mmCIF file of C-alpha atoms in Angstrom:
data_model
loop_
_atom_site.group_PDB
_atom_site.id
_atom_site.type_symbol
_atom_site.label_atom_id
_atom_site.label_comp_id
_atom_site.label_asym_id
_atom_site.label_seq_id
_atom_site.Cartn_x
_atom_site.Cartn_y
_atom_site.Cartn_z
ATOM 1 C CA MET A 96 0.258 0.062 0.664
ATOM 2 C CA VAL A 97 1.130 3.506 -1.246
ATOM 3 C CA THR A 98 1.152 5.948 1.901
ATOM 4 C CA GLY A 99 0.004 9.675 1.492
ATOM 5 C CA ASN A 100 1.698 12.179 3.630
ATOM 6 C CA GLY A 101 0.538 10.504 7.077
ATOM 7 C CA ASN A 102 -3.055 12.925 7.362
ATOM 8 C CA ALA A 103 -6.401 11.120 7.083
ATOM 9 C CA HIS A 104 -6.493 10.297 3.691
ATOM 10 C CA ALA A 105 -8.473 12.715 1.704
ATOM 11 C CA ILE A 106 -8.528 9.968 -0.829
ATOM 12 C CA ASP A 107 -7.981 5.614 -0.306
ATOM 13 C CA VAL A 108 -7.531 3.630 -2.942
ATOM 14 C CA ARG A 109 -7.279 -0.120 -2.877
ATOM 15 C CA ASP A 110 -6.856 -3.023 -5.097
ATOM 16 C CA VAL A 111 -8.207 -1.574 -7.421
ATOM 17 C CA THR A 112 -8.630 -3.068 -11.187
ATOM 18 C CA LYS A 113 -11.056 -2.060 -14.144
ATOM 19 C CA SER A 114 -11.360 -3.383 -18.029
ATOM 20 C CA PHE A 115 -13.819 -2.333 -20.379
ATOM 21 C CA GLY A 116 -15.949 -5.671 -22.461
ATOM 22 C CA ALA A 117 -16.077 -9.518 -20.797
ATOM 23 C CA ASP A 118 -14.152 -12.429 -21.473
ATOM 24 C CA ALA A 119 -11.635 -12.822 -24.424
ATOM 25 C CA ASP A 120 -12.383 -9.072 -25.880
ATOM 26 C CA ALA A 121 -11.956 -7.794 -22.313
ATOM 27 C CA VAL A 122 -9.256 -5.206 -22.185
ATOM 28 C CA VAL A 123 -7.225 -4.309 -18.797
ATOM 29 C CA ALA A 124 -6.910 -0.774 -18.336
ATOM 30 C CA VAL A 125 -5.777 -0.572 -14.877
ATOM 31 C CA LYS A 126 -5.053 -3.846 -12.423
ATOM 32 C CA ASP A 127 -4.955 -3.651 -9.033
ATOM 33 C CA ILE A 128 -3.832 -0.158 -8.622
ATOM 34 C CA SER A 129 -2.944 1.192 -4.408
ATOM 35 C CA PHE A 130 -2.657 4.504 -3.417
ATOM 36 C CA SER A 131 -3.836 7.480 -0.592
ATOM 37 C CA VAL A 132 -2.862 10.665 -0.807
ATOM 38 C CA GLY A 133 -2.909 12.723 2.624
ATOM 39 C CA ASN A 134 -5.614 15.931 3.209
ATOM 40 C CA ASN A 135 -4.734 18.610 1.677
ATOM 41 C CA GLU A 136 -1.406 17.454 -0.713
ATOM 42 C CA PHE A 137 -1.091 18.005 -4.299
ATOM 43 C CA VAL A 138 -0.449 14.880 -5.709
ATOM 44 C CA SER A 139 0.172 13.850 -9.758
ATOM 45 C CA ILE A 140 -0.121 11.037 -11.907
ATOM 46 C CA VAL A 141 2.152 10.647 -14.898
ATOM 47 C CA GLY A 142 2.625 7.935 -17.688
ATOM 48 C CA PRO A 143 2.459 6.801 -20.891
ATOM 49 C CA SER A 144 -0.616 7.066 -23.359
ATOM 50 C CA GLY A 145 -3.235 4.679 -22.637
ATOM 51 C CA CYS A 146 -1.501 3.603 -19.529
ATOM 52 C CA GLY A 147 -4.814 4.957 -17.560
ATOM 53 C CA LYS A 148 -4.514 8.224 -15.597
ATOM 54 C CA SER A 149 -7.956 9.112 -17.187
ATOM 55 C CA THR A 150 -9.395 6.054 -16.285
ATOM 56 C CA MET A 151 -8.360 5.753 -12.844
ATOM 57 C CA LEU A 152 -9.275 10.023 -12.360
ATOM 58 C CA ARG A 153 -12.589 8.539 -13.731
ATOM 59 C CA LEU A 154 -12.898 6.030 -10.920
ATOM 60 C CA ILE A 155 -12.817 8.196 -8.055
ATOM 61 C CA ALA A 156 -14.817 11.041 -9.362
ATOM 62 C CA ASP A 157 -17.408 8.101 -9.405
ATOM 63 C CA LEU A 158 -18.511 8.605 -13.642
ATOM 64 C CA LEU A 159 -16.537 5.162 -14.285
ATOM 65 C CA PRO A 160 -17.965 2.511 -11.629
ATOM 66 C CA PRO A 161 -14.257 -0.096 -10.779
ATOM 67 C CA SER A 162 -14.667 -4.185 -11.361
ATOM 68 C CA SER A 163 -12.916 -5.094 -8.647
ATOM 69 C CA GLY A 164 -11.213 -3.422 -5.089
ATOM 70 C CA SER A 165 -12.570 -0.315 -2.908
ATOM 71 C CA ILE A 166 -11.817 3.241 -3.299
ATOM 72 C CA SER A 167 -12.885 5.365 -0.277
ATOM 73 C CA VAL A 168 -13.299 9.390 -1.042
ATOM 74 C CA ALA A 169 -13.453 11.417 1.359
ATOM 75 C CA GLY A 170 -13.900 8.733 4.243
ATOM 76 C CA GLN A 171 -16.497 7.469 1.888
ATOM 77 C CA THR A 172 -17.502 5.578 -0.683
ATOM 78 C CA ALA A 173 -17.180 7.531 -4.647
ATOM 79 C CA ARG A 174 -20.646 7.485 -5.022
ATOM 80 C CA GLU A 175 -21.238 8.672 -1.716
ATOM 81 C CA ALA A 176 -18.841 11.825 -1.889
ATOM 82 C CA ARG A 177 -19.695 12.975 -5.426
ATOM 83 C CA LEU A 178 -23.918 12.540 -4.161
ATOM 84 C CA ALA A 179 -22.671 14.843 -0.968
ATOM 85 C CA ARG A 180 -20.535 17.548 -3.797
ATOM 86 C CA ALA A 181 -17.118 16.343 -2.096
ATOM 87 C CA ILE A 182 -15.559 16.241 -5.337
ATOM 88 C CA GLY A 183 -15.055 19.061 -7.785
ATOM 89 C CA VAL A 184 -14.067 18.232 -11.515
ATOM 90 C CA VAL A 185 -11.822 20.330 -14.381
ATOM 91 C CA PHE A 186 -11.124 18.557 -17.426
ATOM 92 C CA GLN A 187 -9.418 19.157 -20.481
ATOM 93 C CA ASN A 188 -11.253 21.027 -21.919
ATOM 94 C CA PRO A 189 -13.434 23.805 -20.475
ATOM 95 C CA VAL A 190 -17.042 22.925 -20.706
ATOM 96 C CA LEU A 191 -18.586 26.368 -20.121
ATOM 97 C CA TYR A 192 -21.606 27.471 -21.513
ATOM 98 C CA ALA A 193 -21.261 29.825 -24.120
ATOM 99 C CA TRP A 194 -24.698 31.860 -23.399
ATOM 100 C CA ARG A 195 -23.940 32.721 -19.913
ATOM 101 C CA SER A 196 -21.454 34.557 -18.439
ATOM 102 C CA VAL A 197 -18.309 33.382 -16.963
ATOM 103 C CA ARG A 198 -20.526 34.505 -13.441
ATOM 104 C CA ARG A 199 -23.042 32.081 -13.932
ATOM 105 C CA ASN A 200 -20.426 29.338 -15.719
ATOM 106 C CA VAL A 201 -19.285 29.850 -12.121
ATOM 107 C CA GLU A 202 -22.812 29.817 -9.845
ATOM 108 C CA LEU A 203 -23.840 26.946 -12.057
ATOM 109 C CA PRO A 204 -23.451 23.993 -9.356
ATOM 110 C CA LEU A 205 -25.374 26.417 -7.277
ATOM 111 C CA GLU A 206 -27.994 26.176 -8.994
ATOM 112 C CA VAL A 207 -28.777 23.215 -9.518
ATOM 113 C CA MET A 208 -28.007 22.748 -5.327
ATOM 114 C CA GLY A 209 -30.723 24.963 -4.868
ATOM 115 C CA VAL A 210 -28.509 28.236 -3.619
ATOM 116 C CA GLY A 211 -30.454 31.810 -2.738
ATOM 117 C CA ARG A 212 -29.139 34.139 -5.534
ATOM 118 C CA ASN A 213 -27.368 36.127 -3.457
ATOM 119 C CA GLU A 214 -25.864 33.217 -1.707
ATOM 120 C CA ARG A 215 -24.487 32.191 -5.570
ATOM 121 C CA ARG A 216 -23.480 35.955 -6.668
ATOM 122 C CA ARG A 217 -21.607 36.102 -3.529
ATOM 123 C CA ARG A 218 -19.889 33.406 -3.774
ATOM 124 C CA SER A 219 -19.077 33.264 -7.340
ATOM 125 C CA GLY A 220 -16.746 36.591 -6.903
ATOM 126 C CA GLU A 221 -15.234 35.241 -4.446
ATOM 127 C CA MET A 222 -14.013 32.089 -6.670
ATOM 128 C CA LEU A 223 -13.882 35.045 -9.761
ATOM 129 C CA GLU A 224 -11.206 37.271 -7.243
ATOM 130 C CA LEU A 225 -9.470 34.009 -6.727
ATOM 131 C CA VAL A 226 -8.086 32.582 -9.650
ATOM 132 C CA ALA A 227 -8.093 36.633 -11.084
ATOM 133 C CA LEU A 228 -11.307 37.893 -13.558
ATOM 134 C CA GLN A 229 -13.115 39.332 -11.160
ATOM 135 C CA ASP A 230 -13.208 42.163 -14.311
ATOM 136 C CA PHE A 231 -14.369 39.256 -16.352
ATOM 137 C CA ALA A 232 -18.026 38.200 -14.691
ATOM 138 C CA ARG A 233 -19.764 39.446 -17.468
ATOM 139 C CA LYS A 234 -18.459 38.480 -20.523
ATOM 140 C CA ASN A 235 -19.489 35.365 -22.165
ATOM 141 C CA PRO A 236 -16.600 32.424 -22.611
ATOM 142 C CA TRP A 237 -15.931 32.812 -25.713
ATOM 143 C CA GLN A 238 -14.591 37.112 -25.277
ATOM 144 C CA LEU A 239 -11.858 34.644 -23.092
ATOM 145 C CA SER A 240 -8.480 32.948 -24.185
ATOM 146 C CA GLY A 241 -8.360 29.656 -23.043
ATOM 147 C CA GLY A 242 -5.934 29.924 -20.103
ATOM 148 C CA MET A 243 -8.969 32.216 -18.667
ATOM 149 C CA GLN A 244 -11.208 29.798 -20.258
ATOM 150 C CA GLN A 245 -10.117 27.205 -18.051
ATOM 151 C CA ARG A 246 -10.055 29.586 -15.107
ATOM 152 C CA VAL A 247 -13.305 29.631 -14.768
ATOM 153 C CA SER A 248 -13.406 26.401 -15.055
ATOM 154 C CA ILE A 249 -11.549 25.529 -11.996
ATOM 155 C CA ALA A 250 -14.090 28.715 -10.512
ATOM 156 C CA ARG A 251 -16.796 26.587 -11.050
ATOM 157 C CA ALA A 252 -15.000 23.033 -9.769
ATOM 158 C CA LEU A 253 -14.055 24.722 -6.337
ATOM 159 C CA SER A 254 -17.729 27.732 -6.611
ATOM 160 C CA PHE A 255 -19.130 24.973 -3.918
ATOM 161 C CA ASN A 256 -15.839 24.335 -1.431
ATOM 162 C CA PRO A 257 -15.324 20.444 -2.409
ATOM 163 C CA ASP A 258 -13.349 18.859 0.273
ATOM 164 C CA ILE A 259 -11.058 16.939 -2.932
ATOM 165 C CA LEU A 260 -10.223 18.843 -6.472
ATOM 166 C CA LEU A 261 -9.430 15.564 -9.501
ATOM 167 C CA MET A 262 -7.831 17.413 -13.155
ATOM 168 C CA ASP A 263 -7.507 16.287 -15.686
ATOM 169 C CA GLU A 264 -5.347 17.649 -17.238
ATOM 170 C CA PRO A 265 -6.421 20.733 -17.522
ATOM 171 C CA PHE A 266 -3.258 22.771 -19.411
ATOM 172 C CA GLY A 267 -2.736 19.878 -21.985
ATOM 173 C CA ALA A 268 -4.640 21.926 -24.462
ATOM 174 C CA LEU A 269 -2.650 25.306 -24.517
ATOM 175 C CA ASP A 270 1.142 26.932 -25.472
ATOM 176 C CA GLU A 271 3.977 25.927 -23.068
ATOM 177 C CA ILE A 272 4.032 30.009 -21.538
ATOM 178 C CA THR A 273 0.075 30.150 -21.100
ATOM 179 C CA ARG A 274 0.877 26.559 -19.445
ATOM 180 C CA GLU A 275 3.655 27.406 -16.847
ATOM 181 C CA ARG A 276 1.714 30.826 -16.028
ATOM 182 C CA MET A 277 -1.841 28.038 -15.016
ATOM 183 C CA ASN A 278 0.934 25.986 -12.776
ATOM 184 C CA ALA A 279 2.055 28.986 -11.439
ATOM 185 C CA GLU A 280 -2.328 29.807 -10.691
ATOM 186 C CA LEU A 281 -2.827 26.577 -9.799
ATOM 187 C CA GLN A 282 0.137 26.664 -7.004
ATOM 188 C CA ARG A 283 -1.264 30.156 -5.827
ATOM 189 C CA ILE A 284 -5.112 28.769 -5.256
ATOM 190 C CA TRP A 285 -3.391 25.617 -4.281
ATOM 191 C CA GLU A 286 -2.273 26.920 -1.266
ATOM 192 C CA THR A 287 -4.410 29.507 -0.353
ATOM 193 C CA THR A 288 -7.452 26.793 0.324
ATOM 194 C CA HIS A 289 -5.901 24.173 1.002
ATOM 195 C CA THR A 290 -7.951 22.238 -1.034
ATOM 196 C CA THR A 291 -6.057 17.881 -1.713
ATOM 197 C CA ILE A 292 -5.838 17.556 -5.576
ATOM 198 C CA LEU A 293 -5.069 15.086 -7.586
ATOM 199 C CA PHE A 294 -3.793 16.565 -11.496
ATOM 200 C CA ILE A 295 -3.735 14.239 -14.551
ATOM 201 C CA THR A 296 -0.012 14.798 -16.869
ATOM 202 C CA HIS A 297 1.612 13.651 -19.515
ATOM 203 C CA SER A 298 4.289 16.683 -18.208
ATOM 204 C CA ILE A 299 7.196 15.288 -15.807
ATOM 205 C CA PRO A 300 7.639 19.052 -15.436
ATOM 206 C CA GLU A 301 4.898 19.986 -14.963
ATOM 207 C CA ALA A 302 4.160 17.217 -12.098
ATOM 208 C CA VAL A 303 7.177 18.407 -10.440
ATOM 209 C CA PHE A 304 6.128 22.175 -10.246
ATOM 210 C CA LEU A 305 3.602 21.084 -8.456
ATOM 211 C CA SER A 306 3.494 18.323 -6.915
ATOM 212 C CA ASN A 307 4.350 17.098 -2.862
ATOM 213 C CA ARG A 308 3.765 13.631 -5.049
ATOM 214 C CA VAL A 309 4.095 11.789 -7.833
ATOM 215 C CA LEU A 310 2.611 8.430 -8.588
ATOM 216 C CA VAL A 311 4.044 7.031 -12.290
ATOM 217 C CA MET A 312 2.865 4.594 -13.849
ATOM 218 C CA SER A 313 3.024 1.383 -16.559
ATOM 219 C CA PRO A 314 1.860 1.291 -19.094
ATOM 220 C CA ARG A 315 -1.470 -0.316 -20.116
ATOM 221 C CA PRO A 316 -2.853 -2.354 -17.537
ATOM 222 C CA GLY A 317 -1.922 0.241 -15.471
ATOM 223 C CA ARG A 318 -0.066 -0.156 -12.208
ATOM 224 C CA ILE A 319 1.810 2.297 -10.175
ATOM 225 C CA VAL A 320 5.584 1.979 -9.921
ATOM 226 C CA LEU A 321 6.958 4.670 -7.930
ATOM 227 C CA ASP A 322 5.178 7.164 -5.316
ATOM 228 C CA ARG A 323 7.893 10.229 -5.612
ATOM 229 C CA ARG A 324 7.638 13.128 -2.974
ATOM 230 C CA ILE A 325 8.916 16.109 -4.398
ATOM 231 C CA ASP A 326 11.150 17.865 -2.138
ATOM 232 C CA LEU A 327 11.098 21.400 -3.485
ATOM 233 C CA PRO A 328 10.209 24.426 -1.730
ATOM 234 C CA HIS A 329 7.607 26.536 -1.409
ATOM 235 C CA PRO A 330 5.936 28.932 -2.272
ATOM 236 C CA ARG A 331 6.952 27.235 -6.100
ATOM 237 C CA ASN A 332 8.700 30.409 -9.057
ATOM 238 C CA GLU A 333 9.995 31.228 -11.957
ATOM 239 C CA LEU A 334 13.698 30.141 -9.850
ATOM 240 C CA THR A 335 11.518 26.544 -8.651
ATOM 241 C CA ARG A 336 12.247 25.578 -12.292
ATOM 242 C CA GLU A 337 16.125 26.762 -12.591
ATOM 243 C CA ASP A 338 17.409 24.824 -9.476
ATOM 244 C CA ASP A 339 19.418 21.411 -10.000
ATOM 245 C CA ARG A 340 17.027 19.979 -7.829
ATOM 246 C CA PHE A 341 14.460 20.487 -10.338
ATOM 247 C CA PHE A 342 16.100 19.360 -12.563
ATOM 248 C CA HIS A 343 16.984 15.684 -10.486
ATOM 249 C CA LEU A 344 13.766 15.605 -9.630
ATOM 250 C CA ILE A 345 12.788 15.062 -13.003
ATOM 251 C CA ASN A 346 15.296 12.614 -15.067
ATOM 252 C CA GLU A 347 14.604 10.187 -11.995
ATOM 253 C CA ILE A 348 10.684 10.538 -12.473
ATOM 254 C CA ARG A 349 11.871 9.479 -15.940
ATOM 255 C CA ALA A 350 14.143 7.093 -15.686
ATOM 256 C CA GLY A 351 11.101 5.539 -13.570
ATOM 257 C CA LEU A 352 8.328 6.153 -16.800
ATOM 258 C CA ARG A 353 11.495 4.039 -18.599
ATOM 259 C CA GLU A 354 11.993 0.738 -15.639
#
């Protein structure tokens, strides 16, 4: 069992396998995976394409059922956690509604939950300020850059104050400069909110820059083959990317992927 940082576990995955199809046509996406994420940790998962990273996130989010094994989220089953709105999810595409303003996109989960208008307005204002988009509240998503749209998506996922934020390659479609800027923004948001984050990425430098720990998955069927604590100091900034320790950790994780 791979363990977290000694705190109570926000996420606890035990012996999870997920197969698609049946009998001879079955495809095993992940097999016998066990790991945990401590409260307030930022943990990234990296691995080759098709290794089951996104499948693992969807299992934790209760968007897919496991074929075997168990998943505990915020001390509940994944389904109970989803119904209790303990989980926020950010996907690679922002999935914003073009006909709703930025503010009303952020307010959407609260609206579905039946939260009153004044409280929705207060909470969306706080979240837009958190992601530094308070001046764009009345704009429509199509008037924003890709990085700004993803910030709206993060604000929406945090609007109902979830215990855990699951992020599936949220910056994968951005150019490198915007991506690095978004990494810095996400670090700031995490340090402000103390939300537990599980982050899926193909980028080893991104994982090292953002995380307390990096989990490395093998090719399909995906397994956890390395759990590496990232001992870089906080807060992290551009100087972090120039640190010899940063490059050492990148090379160590790259070697884990090769092995």
